[in-house]
Each structure stands twice: as structure tokens, then as C-alpha cells.
Coordinates of C-alpha atoms in Angstrom, one line a residue:
M280 CA 30.6 -28.5 12.5
S281 CA 27.2 -28.3 14.1
R282 CA 24.3 -26.6 12.5
V283 CA 23.2 -25.2 15.9
S284 CA 25.0 -23.3 18.5
T285 CA 26.5 -25.4 21.3
G286 CA 25.2 -23.1 24.1
P287 CA 24.6 -19.5 25.1
T288 CA 27.5 -17.1 24.8
T289 CA 28.7 -15.0 27.7
G290 CA 29.1 -11.7 25.7
P291 CA 27.2 -9.7 23.2
T292 CA 26.8 -11.3 19.8
T293 CA 26.0 -10.1 16.3
T294 CA 22.3 -10.7 17.2
H295 CA 22.6 -8.1 20.0
A296 CA 24.3 -5.7 17.7
L297 CA 21.7 -6.2 14.9
L298 CA 18.7 -5.6 17.1
R299 CA 20.3 -2.7 18.9
R300 CA 21.1 -1.0 15.6
L301 CA 17.6 -1.5 14.3
H302 CA 16.4 0.1 17.5
D303 CA 18.8 3.0 17.0
H304 CA 17.1 3.6 13.6
G305 CA 13.6 3.6 15.2
V306 CA 12.5 0.1 14.5
R307 CA 10.3 -1.2 17.4
T308 CA 8.6 -4.2 15.7
V309 CA 10.0 -7.1 13.6
F310 CA 7.4 -9.2 11.9
G311 CA 8.4 -12.7 10.8
V312 CA 8.8 -16.4 11.1
V313 CA 11.9 -17.9 12.7
G314 CA 13.6 -21.2 11.7
R315 CA 16.7 -23.0 13.0
E316 CA 18.5 -19.7 13.5
A317 CA 16.5 -19.5 16.7
A318 CA 19.6 -21.2 18.2
S319 CA 21.3 -17.9 17.7
I320 CA 18.6 -15.3 18.0
L321 CA 15.6 -15.0 20.4
F322 CA 14.6 -11.5 19.5
D323 CA 14.8 -10.4 23.1
E324 CA 18.5 -9.5 23.0
A325 CA 17.7 -5.7 22.7
D326 CA 15.2 -3.8 24.8
G327 CA 12.4 -2.0 23.0
I328 CA 11.9 -4.4 20.1
D329 CA 8.9 -6.7 19.8
F330 CA 8.8 -9.7 17.6
V331 CA 5.4 -10.3 16.0
L332 CA 5.1 -14.0 14.9
T333 CA 3.1 -14.4 11.7
R334 CA 1.8 -17.5 10.1
H335 CA 3.5 -16.7 6.8
E336 CA 6.4 -14.6 5.7
F337 CA 4.3 -12.8 3.1
T338 CA 2.2 -11.5 6.0
A339 CA 5.4 -10.3 7.8
G340 CA 6.5 -8.4 4.7
V341 CA 3.2 -6.6 4.0
A342 CA 2.6 -5.8 7.7
A343 CA 6.0 -4.1 7.8
D344 CA 5.2 -2.4 4.4
V345 CA 2.0 -0.8 5.7
L346 CA 3.5 0.1 9.1
A347 CA 6.3 1.8 7.3
R348 CA 3.9 3.6 4.9
I349 CA 1.8 5.1 7.6
S350 CA 4.5 5.9 10.1
G351 CA 6.9 7.2 7.4
R352 CA 9.7 5.3 9.2
P353 CA 11.6 2.1 8.1
Q354 CA 10.3 -1.1 9.5
A355 CA 11.6 -4.7 9.5
C356 CA 10.6 -8.2 8.6
W357 CA 12.3 -11.6 9.1
G358 CA 12.4 -14.9 7.3
T359 CA 14.4 -18.1 7.9
L360 CA 16.8 -19.5 5.4
G361 CA 15.8 -21.1 2.1
P362 CA 12.0 -21.3 1.7
G363 CA 11.5 -18.7 4.5
M364 CA 13.5 -16.2 2.4
T365 CA 11.6 -17.1 -0.8
N366 CA 8.3 -16.8 1.0
L367 CA 9.4 -13.3 2.1
T368 CA 10.0 -12.2 -1.5
T369 CA 6.4 -11.4 -2.3
G370 CA 6.3 -9.1 0.7
V371 CA 9.5 -7.5 -0.6
A372 CA 8.1 -7.1 -4.1
T373 CA 5.0 -5.5 -2.6
S374 CA 7.1 -2.9 -0.8
V375 CA 9.2 -2.1 -3.8
L376 CA 6.2 -1.5 -6.1
D377 CA 4.1 0.1 -3.4
R378 CA 7.0 2.2 -2.2
S379 CA 7.6 1.5 1.5
P380 CA 10.9 1.6 3.4
V381 CA 11.3 -2.0 4.6
V382 CA 14.4 -3.7 5.8
A383 CA 14.0 -7.4 5.1
L384 CA 16.2 -9.8 7.0
A385 CA 16.7 -13.5 6.4
A386 CA 18.9 -16.2 7.8
Q387 CA 21.4 -18.0 5.6
S388 CA 23.4 -21.2 5.9
E389 CA 26.5 -21.2 8.0
S390 CA 29.2 -19.0 6.4
H391 CA 31.4 -22.1 5.8
D392 CA 28.6 -24.0 4.2
I393 CA 27.1 -21.6 1.7
F394 CA 26.9 -23.6 -1.6
P395 CA 23.7 -22.3 -3.2
N396 CA 21.5 -25.0 -4.7
H397 CA 23.8 -27.7 -3.2
T398 CA 23.6 -27.2 0.6
H399 CA 20.4 -28.1 2.4
Q400 CA 18.0 -25.0 2.4
C401 CA 20.8 -22.9 0.8
L402 CA 19.9 -20.5 -2.0
D403 CA 21.7 -17.4 -3.3
S404 CA 19.6 -15.1 -1.2
V405 CA 21.3 -11.8 -2.3
S406 CA 20.9 -12.7 -6.0
V407 CA 17.2 -13.6 -5.4
M408 CA 16.5 -10.3 -3.7
R409 CA 18.8 -7.9 -5.5
P410 CA 16.5 -7.2 -8.6
M411 CA 13.6 -6.1 -6.3
T412 CA 15.5 -4.2 -3.6
K413 CA 17.3 -0.9 -3.2
Y414 CA 20.2 -2.6 -1.4
A415 CA 21.1 -6.3 -0.9
A416 CA 24.1 -7.7 1.0
E417 CA 25.3 -10.7 3.0
L418 CA 27.0 -10.3 6.3
Q419 CA 30.7 -11.4 6.0
R420 CA 32.1 -10.2 9.3
P421 CA 30.1 -9.8 12.5
D422 CA 31.6 -6.3 13.3
D423 CA 30.2 -5.0 10.0
I424 CA 26.6 -5.4 11.1
D425 CA 26.1 -1.7 12.0
D426 CA 27.4 -0.7 8.6
L427 CA 25.1 -3.0 6.8
V428 CA 22.0 -1.9 8.7
D429 CA 23.0 1.8 8.1
S430 CA 23.4 1.2 4.4
A431 CA 20.1 -0.7 4.3
M432 CA 18.3 2.1 6.1
T433 CA 19.7 4.9 3.9
S434 CA 18.8 3.0 0.7
A435 CA 15.3 2.2 1.9
M436 CA 14.7 5.9 2.7
T437 CA 15.9 7.2 -0.7
E438 CA 13.2 8.0 -3.3
P439 CA 11.7 6.0 -4.7
V440 CA 11.6 4.4 -1.3
G441 CA 11.6 0.7 -1.1
P442 CA 13.0 -2.4 0.6
S443 CA 16.6 -3.3 1.5
F444 CA 17.8 -6.8 2.3
I445 CA 20.4 -8.3 4.5
S446 CA 21.3 -12.0 4.5
L447 CA 22.6 -13.3 7.8
P448 CA 24.6 -16.6 8.1
V449 CA 23.4 -18.4 11.2
D450 CA 26.8 -19.0 12.7
L451 CA 27.7 -15.3 12.4
L452 CA 24.5 -14.3 14.1
G453 CA 25.7 -16.2 17.2
R454 CA 29.3 -15.0 17.0
E455 CA 30.6 -12.7 19.8
V456 CA 31.3 -9.1 18.8
D457 CA 33.7 -6.5 20.2
A458 CA 31.5 -4.5 22.5
S459 CA 34.2 -1.9 23.1
R460 CA 34.3 -0.7 19.5
P461 CA 32.9 2.8 19.1
R462 CA 29.4 3.0 17.6
P463 CA 28.7 6.1 15.6
P464 CA 25.1 7.5 16.0
A465 CA 22.5 6.1 13.7
R466 CA 21.3 8.6 11.1
T467 CA 17.9 7.9 9.8
P468 CA 16.5 10.5 7.4
A469 CA 13.6 12.4 8.8
K470 CA 11.8 12.0 5.5
P471 CA 12.8 10.2 2.3
L472 CA 15.8 11.6 0.5
G473 CA 15.1 12.7 -3.1
T474 CA 16.9 14.1 -6.1
V475 CA 16.9 17.9 -6.4
E476 CA 17.8 19.2 -9.8
D477 CA 19.8 22.4 -10.1
G478 CA 17.6 25.2 -11.3
W479 CA 14.4 23.6 -10.2
Q480 CA 13.1 26.9 -8.8
E481 CA 13.2 28.4 -12.3
S482 CA 11.1 25.5 -13.6
A483 CA 8.7 25.9 -10.6
T484 CA 8.3 29.6 -11.5
K485 CA 7.4 28.6 -15.0
A486 CA 4.8 26.1 -13.5
A487 CA 3.3 29.1 -11.6
E488 CA 3.0 31.0 -14.8
L489 CA 1.2 28.0 -16.4
V490 CA -1.2 27.9 -13.5
G491 CA -1.9 31.6 -13.9
A492 CA -2.7 31.2 -17.6
A493 CA -4.8 28.0 -17.2
R494 CA -8.5 28.1 -17.2
Q495 CA -9.1 24.6 -15.8
P496 CA -6.0 23.3 -14.0
V497 CA -6.2 20.0 -12.0
L498 CA -3.7 18.5 -9.5
V499 CA -3.0 14.8 -9.9
V500 CA -1.5 13.6 -6.7
G501 CA 0.6 10.5 -5.9
A502 CA 1.9 9.0 -2.7
A503 CA 5.3 10.8 -2.9
A504 CA 3.5 14.0 -2.1
I505 CA 2.4 12.5 1.2
R506 CA 5.9 11.1 2.0
S507 CA 7.3 14.6 1.4
G508 CA 5.0 16.2 4.0
A509 CA 3.3 18.3 1.4
V510 CA -0.3 17.6 2.3
P511 CA -1.0 20.6 4.5
A512 CA 0.5 23.0 2.0
L513 CA -1.1 21.2 -0.9
R514 CA -4.6 21.5 0.7
A515 CA -4.0 25.2 1.4
L516 CA -2.9 25.9 -2.2
A517 CA -5.8 23.9 -3.7
E518 CA -8.3 25.8 -1.5
R519 CA -6.9 29.2 -2.2
L520 CA -6.7 28.8 -5.9
R521 CA -9.8 26.4 -6.0
I522 CA -8.0 23.8 -8.1
P523 CA -9.5 20.3 -8.1
V524 CA -7.4 17.4 -6.7
I525 CA -7.5 13.9 -8.3
T526 CA -5.4 11.1 -6.7
T527 CA -4.0 7.7 -7.4
Y528 CA -5.4 4.7 -5.4
I529 CA -3.2 5.1 -2.4
A530 CA -3.1 8.9 -2.3
K531 CA -6.8 9.0 -1.4
G532 CA -7.3 11.2 1.7
V533 CA -5.0 14.0 0.6
L534 CA -8.3 16.0 0.8
P535 CA -11.1 14.7 3.1
H536 CA -13.7 12.5 1.5
E537 CA -16.5 15.2 1.4
H538 CA -14.2 18.1 0.4
E539 CA -15.7 20.0 -2.6
L540 CA -12.3 20.0 -4.4
N541 CA -11.7 16.3 -3.8
Y542 CA -12.6 14.9 -7.3
G543 CA -11.7 11.4 -6.2
A544 CA -9.3 8.6 -7.0
V545 CA -8.9 7.3 -10.5
T546 CA -9.1 3.7 -11.6
G547 CA -9.2 2.4 -15.2
Y548 CA -12.3 0.3 -14.2
M549 CA -14.4 3.3 -13.3
D550 CA -16.2 3.9 -16.6
G551 CA -17.1 0.2 -16.7
I552 CA -18.3 0.0 -13.1
L553 CA -20.4 3.1 -13.3
S554 CA -21.5 2.7 -17.0
F555 CA -20.6 6.3 -17.2
P556 CA -17.9 8.4 -18.9
A557 CA -16.2 9.2 -15.6
L558 CA -12.7 9.8 -17.0
E559 CA -14.0 12.2 -19.6
T560 CA -15.9 14.0 -16.9
L561 CA -12.9 14.3 -14.6
F562 CA -10.2 15.2 -17.2
G563 CA -12.0 16.3 -20.4
P564 CA -12.2 20.1 -19.6
A565 CA -8.8 20.3 -18.0
D566 CA -6.1 22.4 -19.9
L567 CA -3.3 22.0 -17.3
V568 CA -2.4 18.8 -15.4
L569 CA 0.1 19.1 -12.6
T570 CA 1.2 15.7 -11.4
L571 CA 2.6 16.0 -7.8
G572 CA 4.5 13.0 -6.6
Y573 CA 3.1 11.0 -9.5
D574 CA 4.4 7.4 -9.8
Y575 CA 3.5 5.3 -12.8
A576 CA 3.5 2.2 -10.5
E577 CA 0.4 3.6 -8.8
D578 CA -1.6 2.6 -11.9
L579 CA -3.0 6.0 -12.9
R580 CA -1.8 6.0 -16.5
P581 CA -1.2 9.2 -18.6
S582 CA -3.7 7.9 -21.2
M583 CA -6.4 8.3 -18.5
W584 CA -6.0 12.1 -18.3
R585 CA -5.6 12.6 -22.1
R586 CA -9.3 13.2 -22.6
G587 CA -11.0 16.1 -24.2
A588 CA -9.1 19.4 -24.5
H589 CA -5.4 19.6 -25.2
K590 CA -3.5 19.6 -21.9
T591 CA -0.2 21.1 -20.8
T592 CA 1.5 18.7 -18.3
V593 CA 3.8 19.5 -15.5
R594 CA 5.6 16.7 -13.6
V595 CA 6.9 17.3 -10.1
S596 CA 8.7 14.4 -8.5
P597 CA 11.7 13.7 -6.2
T598 CA 13.1 11.3 -8.9
P599 CA 14.1 11.7 -12.5
N600 CA 11.4 10.5 -15.0
P601 CA 11.7 6.7 -15.3
V602 CA 9.0 6.3 -18.0
P603 CA 9.5 9.0 -20.7
R604 CA 8.0 6.6 -23.3
V605 CA 4.6 6.8 -21.7
Y606 CA 4.8 10.2 -19.9
R607 CA 6.8 13.0 -21.4
P608 CA 5.7 16.2 -19.6
D609 CA 5.9 19.6 -21.1
L610 CA 7.7 20.8 -17.9
D611 CA 9.6 18.4 -15.6
V612 CA 10.5 19.7 -12.1
V613 CA 12.7 17.3 -10.2
T614 CA 12.6 18.3 -6.6
D615 CA 11.0 17.7 -3.2
V616 CA 7.2 17.9 -3.7
R617 CA 6.6 20.0 -0.5
A618 CA 9.3 22.5 -1.6
F619 CA 7.6 22.8 -5.0
V620 CA 4.2 23.4 -3.5
E621 CA 5.5 26.0 -1.1
H622 CA 7.3 27.7 -4.1
L623 CA 4.1 27.6 -6.2
D624 CA 2.1 29.0 -3.3
H625 CA 4.5 32.0 -2.9
H626 CA 4.5 32.7 -6.7
T627 CA 0.8 32.7 -7.1
V628 CA -0.1 34.9 -4.2
G629 CA -1.9 37.5 -6.3
L630 CA -3.7 35.0 -8.6
A631 CA -7.5 35.0 -8.7
P632 CA -9.2 31.7 -7.7
K633 CA -10.1 29.4 -10.6
T634 CA -13.6 28.1 -11.4
P635 CA -13.4 24.3 -11.0
H636 CA -14.9 22.4 -13.8
D637 CA -18.3 20.8 -13.1
I638 CA -18.3 17.1 -12.2
S639 CA -21.8 17.0 -10.7
P640 CA -23.1 14.4 -13.2
L641 CA -20.3 12.0 -12.0
R642 CA -21.1 12.7 -8.4
E643 CA -24.8 12.1 -9.0
R644 CA -24.0 8.8 -10.6
I645 CA -21.8 7.8 -7.7
A646 CA -24.5 8.8 -5.2
E647 CA -27.1 6.8 -7.2
F648 CA -24.9 3.7 -7.0
L649 CA -24.2 4.1 -3.3
A650 CA -27.9 4.6 -2.5
D651 CA -29.0 1.5 -4.4
P652 CA -31.9 0.2 -2.3
R653 CA -32.6 -2.9 -4.3
H654 CA -32.6 -6.4 -2.8
Y655 CA -30.8 -8.9 -5.0
D656 CA -31.6 -12.6 -4.6
D657 CA -28.1 -13.7 -5.7
G658 CA -26.2 -11.5 -3.1
L659 CA -25.5 -7.9 -2.3
R660 CA -23.6 -5.7 -4.8
V661 CA -20.2 -4.4 -3.8
H662 CA -21.3 -0.8 -4.0
Q663 CA -23.9 -1.5 -1.3
V664 CA -21.2 -3.1 0.9
M665 CA -19.0 -0.1 0.4
D666 CA -21.8 2.3 1.3
S667 CA -22.5 0.4 4.5
M668 CA -18.8 0.4 5.4
N669 CA -18.6 4.2 4.8
T670 CA -21.7 4.8 6.9
V671 CA -20.4 2.9 9.9
M672 CA -16.8 4.4 9.5
A673 CA -18.3 7.9 9.6
E674 CA -20.3 7.0 12.7
T675 CA -17.2 5.4 14.4
A676 CA -14.1 7.3 13.5
E677 CA -13.1 10.7 14.9
A678 CA -12.8 13.5 12.4
G679 CA -9.8 12.9 10.1
E680 CA -9.3 9.3 11.3
G681 CA -10.1 5.7 10.3
T682 CA -8.6 3.3 7.7
I683 CA -10.3 1.2 5.1
V684 CA -8.1 -1.6 3.8
S685 CA -8.8 -3.4 0.6
D686 CA -7.4 -6.8 -0.6
I687 CA -7.0 -7.4 -4.3
G688 CA -9.9 -8.2 -6.6
F689 CA -12.6 -6.6 -8.7
F690 CA -14.2 -5.2 -5.5
R691 CA -11.0 -3.2 -4.9
H692 CA -11.9 -0.8 -7.6
Y693 CA -15.2 -0.2 -5.9
G694 CA -13.1 0.8 -2.9
V695 CA -11.0 3.1 -5.0
L696 CA -14.1 4.8 -6.2
F697 CA -16.3 4.8 -3.1
A698 CA -14.3 4.1 0.1
R699 CA -14.2 6.9 2.6
A700 CA -10.7 8.3 3.3
D701 CA -10.4 11.4 5.5
Q702 CA -6.6 11.2 6.1
P703 CA -3.6 10.4 4.0
F704 CA -3.3 6.6 3.6
G705 CA -6.9 6.4 5.0
F706 CA -7.5 3.9 2.1
L707 CA -4.9 1.2 1.7
T708 CA -4.4 -1.2 -1.1
S709 CA -1.5 -2.7 -3.0
A710 CA -1.6 -0.3 -6.0
G711 CA 1.8 -1.2 -7.4
C712 CA 2.1 -4.9 -6.9
S713 CA -1.5 -5.9 -6.4
S714 CA -0.5 -8.7 -4.1
F715 CA -3.3 -11.3 -3.7
G716 CA -3.8 -11.8 0.0
Y717 CA -2.7 -8.3 0.9
G718 CA -5.7 -7.5 3.1
I719 CA -5.0 -9.3 6.4
P720 CA -1.4 -8.2 6.8
A721 CA -2.1 -4.7 5.6
A722 CA -4.9 -4.4 8.2
I723 CA -2.5 -5.7 10.8
G724 CA 0.0 -3.0 9.9
A725 CA -2.6 -0.3 9.8
Q726 CA -4.1 -1.2 13.2
L727 CA -0.7 -1.3 14.8
A728 CA 0.2 2.1 13.2
R729 CA -3.1 3.6 14.4
P730 CA -4.1 1.8 17.5
G731 CA -6.8 4.2 18.6
Q732 CA -8.6 4.3 15.3
P733 CA -11.0 1.9 13.6
T734 CA -9.7 -0.3 10.8
F735 CA -12.1 -2.0 8.4
L736 CA -10.9 -4.6 5.9
I737 CA -12.7 -5.6 2.7
A738 CA -11.5 -8.8 1.1
G739 CA -12.8 -11.2 -1.6
D740 CA -13.1 -14.9 -0.9
G741 CA -10.2 -15.7 -3.2
G742 CA -7.5 -13.3 -1.9
F743 CA -8.7 -13.7 1.7
H744 CA -8.5 -17.5 1.8
S745 CA -5.1 -17.4 0.1
N746 CA -3.7 -15.9 3.3
S747 CA -6.4 -16.6 5.9
A748 CA -4.1 -18.4 8.3
D749 CA -3.1 -15.1 9.8
L750 CA -6.6 -14.6 11.1
E751 CA -5.0 -16.3 14.1
T752 CA -2.4 -13.6 14.3
I753 CA -5.1 -10.9 14.4
A754 CA -6.8 -12.9 17.2
R755 CA -3.6 -13.5 19.1
L756 CA -2.8 -9.8 19.0
N757 CA -6.4 -9.0 19.8
L758 CA -6.5 -6.3 17.1
P759 CA -10.0 -4.8 16.7
I760 CA -10.1 -5.2 12.9
V761 CA -13.5 -5.5 11.4
T762 CA -13.2 -7.8 8.3
V763 CA -15.8 -8.0 5.6
V764 CA -15.4 -11.0 3.3
V765 CA -17.3 -10.4 0.1
N766 CA -17.9 -13.9 -1.2
N767 CA -19.0 -15.0 -4.6
D768 CA -17.0 -18.3 -4.6
A769 CA -14.9 -17.1 -7.5
N770 CA -12.0 -15.0 -8.6
G771 CA -14.3 -12.2 -9.8
L772 CA -11.7 -10.0 -11.4
I773 CA -10.4 -12.9 -13.6
E774 CA -14.0 -13.7 -14.5
L775 CA -14.3 -10.0 -15.7
Y776 CA -11.3 -10.4 -17.9
Q777 CA -12.7 -13.6 -19.3
N778 CA -15.8 -11.6 -20.3
I779 CA -13.8 -8.7 -21.7
G780 CA -11.7 -11.0 -23.8
H781 CA -14.2 -13.8 -24.7
H782 CA -17.7 -12.4 -23.8
R783 CA -18.1 -15.5 -21.6
S784 CA -16.5 -17.2 -18.6
H785 CA -14.9 -20.6 -18.1
D786 CA -15.7 -21.8 -14.6
P787 CA -12.8 -24.2 -14.0
A788 CA -10.4 -21.3 -14.1
V789 CA -12.3 -19.0 -11.7
K790 CA -14.9 -20.9 -9.6
F791 CA -14.4 -22.4 -6.1
T792 CA -16.5 -24.6 -3.9
G793 CA -18.0 -22.9 -0.9
V794 CA -16.1 -22.0 2.2
D795 CA -17.9 -21.1 5.5
F796 CA -15.8 -18.1 6.4
T797 CA -17.7 -17.6 9.7
A798 CA -16.7 -21.1 10.8
L799 CA -13.1 -20.4 9.6
A800 CA -13.0 -17.2 11.6
R801 CA -14.3 -18.9 14.8
A802 CA -11.7 -21.7 14.4
N803 CA -9.0 -19.0 14.5
G804 CA -10.5 -17.3 17.6
V805 CA -12.4 -14.5 15.8
E806 CA -16.1 -13.9 16.4
A807 CA -18.1 -13.9 13.1
I808 CA -21.5 -13.5 11.5
R809 CA -23.1 -13.8 8.1
A810 CA -25.0 -10.8 6.6
T811 CA -27.3 -11.2 3.5
S812 CA -28.9 -7.7 3.4
R813 CA -28.0 -4.1 3.9
E814 CA -29.8 -4.0 7.2
E815 CA -28.0 -7.1 8.5
L816 CA -24.6 -5.7 7.2
L817 CA -25.1 -2.4 8.9
A818 CA -26.0 -4.0 12.2
A819 CA -23.0 -6.4 12.0
L820 CA -20.6 -3.5 11.2
R821 CA -21.9 -1.5 14.1
K822 CA -21.5 -4.5 16.4
G823 CA -18.0 -5.2 15.1
A824 CA -16.9 -1.5 15.4
G825 CA -18.0 -1.5 19.1
L826 CA -16.5 -4.8 20.2
G827 CA -12.9 -3.7 20.7
R828 CA -11.7 -7.1 19.4
P829 CA -11.5 -8.9 16.0
F830 CA -14.7 -9.4 14.1
L831 CA -15.5 -10.9 10.7
I832 CA -18.6 -10.6 8.5
E833 CA -19.2 -12.8 5.5
V834 CA -21.4 -11.2 2.8
P835 CA -22.6 -13.1 -0.2
V836 CA -22.1 -10.9 -3.3
N837 CA -22.5 -11.0 -7.0
Y838 CA -21.3 -8.9 -9.9
D839 CA -23.2 -7.8 -13.0
F840 CA -20.4 -8.3 -15.5
Q841 CA -20.4 -6.1 -18.6
A842 CA -17.7 -6.4 -21.1
G843 CA -17.9 -2.8 -22.2
G844 CA -16.5 0.3 -20.5
F845 CA -13.0 -0.9 -19.8
A846 CA -11.1 0.6 -22.7
A847 CA -9.0 2.6 -20.2
L848 CA -7.2 -0.6 -19.2
T849 CA -5.5 -0.7 -22.6
I850 CA -1.8 0.2 -22.3

């Protein structure tokens, strides 16, 4: 039997039904790379769905992840059979650990020729994907496609949200389906479905009593609070009771950047970067910690808030506690975060505002870093780069808009500390998976999700060049992303770990030869410039922000590595 279809069919096929059902669930874009299944699917078989061709399947997965994160709706990505599917797995792993509702689709060998590890390009796709997905299945009968898509969508939109996977034998994709069969309406949850424990209101009332008795409460907020739609109610509660808000990496923006109660996002690298007891300043005086939508995968560890005074802890989450060995709260409230915040607001109506504990020494230290006026002969410092990006973002974005995306590397933790975020998911990074090369596809997803807003990307030379082929995708789509490549010709974060563990570095494991990223950008159709000073960088950022098309800035940087100050990284 032939490995390709013998010609176009006259009636609707599984492909038509698949794309139509994705559209029914709100999917408008499929990111991916197509293989020989192109004989059975063109991706124009259903109106209203665009196919975005990427240079690598990892890019497709992460772009779908970020578009899903910002939109709050499931998104889709595609890989061909065999190596296309395995290339897609890192994007899938990113969406499971970073919690985005993605439906990953991959072609499979013909249904009569599925002998994993024996047939050409044939692997057991479902077994590969099952450990990192919420749902994984292979199409057996063409008329089942609606059911599989419905199951994949529901699973992806159940907390903790994450990816689903469907394997599609190429012959079944081209098979005609019965168009007369009734199609029940697609039901996509308006927001993620979570667990609601009986009696949660009683526990929430106890939490209100704890807030009333606390002298120095703090709210520790994770991304599930954003997904629940709790942000407006959370802001109002924090402002009425004057309770400080501390966030995980990706929950930055729950309060605007300059808000007095925004105590910032937490990273285990902050004490070492600042040479300052930042975690002690943030958490030391607190006597009550309420974690709202907290997720251990977001890399804010309970050990980070166990500083100073004894603390009572309250966990509020739409999922049962998966990590009691590292976080066993005094009170566990399993319910929708928005419902809890509204309940807490109602039961604290007569409560007097708190007096937030003083973090002015930490703010002064951060301001000192960002204002650093020095010229360094061996390259800018990343805090200077971040300050410049913040300045131009503030000049460019409308109030409450703008997105700063960070790839993975040591510089990312400067972004966690310093990057401006004035809206939920206004700062994007791979907190859970820390996928090297995340920056370009995440910026693509962010710009497509927020087409009228500026998107700035900061990436290190290592992560950026691991996935730089998709610069061409940015250029082809003419996305006005301003990319800043901070280049020290090394994997800087790994060099830091070498210094932490050995008090020295070993160049063969971390150092690269030079790459001219401006030439690379131009080769892919992106205008580019090199900036070696604050003044040049500010001018370049302003130019890029005003162009309305892709722009790249290469910035030589260097780090002043210090082995001390990173004890918070100990698990």
C-alpha cells in the first residue's frame, strides 16, 4: 500500500473534521512543521484556522504555550511523525511544567504499518507523550475525531492546566468521514476546571480570622490566581487591607510595576545578584503567608519564605496539595482562587488596614543597581540592560500594557527582579521547565496574543542561538518584536554554578567562539544593530520600538560572578 494518498477525495475527510472541531473549540492558529502527511492535510480544509509554519517543532510548542497562557484558551501545535513528534516533546514538556492548555498533534505511520521501532519513522508516540501530558490517545477510527479533540480540550483545561496529545495515522487523516452524523456542540470551559473541596467556605472563614489576627500578612501569588480571573478582586482586597503582594516569576504584573504594595517577584538568585539579604527583607517580618494559586513548579520554594518570625501558612489552590513533603500548610483551602478571594473580601469587611512591613532598604538597593552609571570596558551589566528596556517600555506601552519576554540563563533572574510588568503575564519566562531557546517562540506567541502592544525579548547568546532559525519566522510574519541579545560568548548560568561549586570555571564546558548576531539577524531578514553603551542601547531600543517591524540589538555583556549569596538555591 502506498505511503501517500493517490489523489484528492471528493468528500470531507478526517482532516476536515479535525480542523473544524479545533475551530469549534476556539482554536484559530496551529503552529508547526508538516511532513509527508501533507498528502492528507493542507490546513486549509476549515475556514478560520491559520497555519503558522515554524523552523522547529519546539518553536511551535512554545508559541502555542504562550498564546494559550495569555489568551486563557487552548491552542494547538503540530509535528510530523517520528522525529517531528520527538522534536515537539520539549514544547509539550514546557507547557506541562509552565501550565498552559495546549493540544499537541502529530502524524503517525499508516494504521496498518504501526510497528514502533521497526517501521520507518515509527515510534510509540502515545507512550512517549503520556508521561508529560494530561491526555494522550491515538486515532483508531476516523469518526472518533470529535470525541478525541473534546477529551483533549477538557483535559487541557483542567487544573493544573497542561498539554494533551493526539496521534494521527496518516492514512486515517485522508479517510472520508460520514458528514451526515450529528455533531454535538463543542463545550470548552470558560476558565480552567478545578477541584472544589466540600466545606471550603469554612476553611476560608478560618483564613479570614487568621488575616484579622495577623500583624504582618503577605500574599504569595502564583499563576493559577491569574487563570481563575482573581486579579481584579485580589488587587482590591490587597489595597483595602494594605497587604503586600509577592509573586512567582510568571505571576509578575498581578499588581502594576510601581504599585506600593507590589513587593516584587522572588528568585532564589536575588540575594546573590544584589549582594543583599533580599529574602529576609521580604519575608522576615511576616507572620502570615497566604499562597494564592501557588504552584511549586513556579520555583518559589517554601524555604524562601521561612525567614525570620514564625509564620502561619494558608494554601489556596484549585488542586489538592501535590508536595506535602516540602509544603504542609497550617490551613489548606482547595477551591477556585477567585471564589476564595471574594469570600475573604466579604468576611474581612470591618477589618482595619494593616501596616505593610518596610522594604525600603531593598527598594533602595534595587534602585541603586538600576541607576548604575558606570562604563565597563568588558561589556554592559545586565541590570543596566534591564533598566534601559524598562525605560523604553514605559515610553512606548500604553498604561497597563507591554510584554517583556526572557529566554533562559543567568540574565533571566535579573528580569525576574527588575523587568517592568504592568499586566498579568506582562513578564514571560519558562518558570517550570526553563526551556533553553524559549525566548523567540515565546515572543512570537506574546506578539500574536497582543498585536497592538510592544513585545521586548531579552535572550542570552547561548539560548538564543540554540533556536535562532526562527528569526526567519518572526521576519516572515513581520512581528514587531524588539530582541536584545546579551552576549558574553558563554553559558553564563552554568559558569555561575561552576563558581558556586568549585570557586573557578572550566572554559571548555561553557565558552563559545564569537557569533555576529547582527549579521545573523540580517541574514534572516531582521534589521539589527550593536550597542556597547547605555546611550547606544537606549537609542537602539527607541528605534526598534518605533519601527513597526522586527529589530535586533546585540549587546556585549559580562557578569561579576560571586560564589556567595546563593544559599536559597539549596533544596
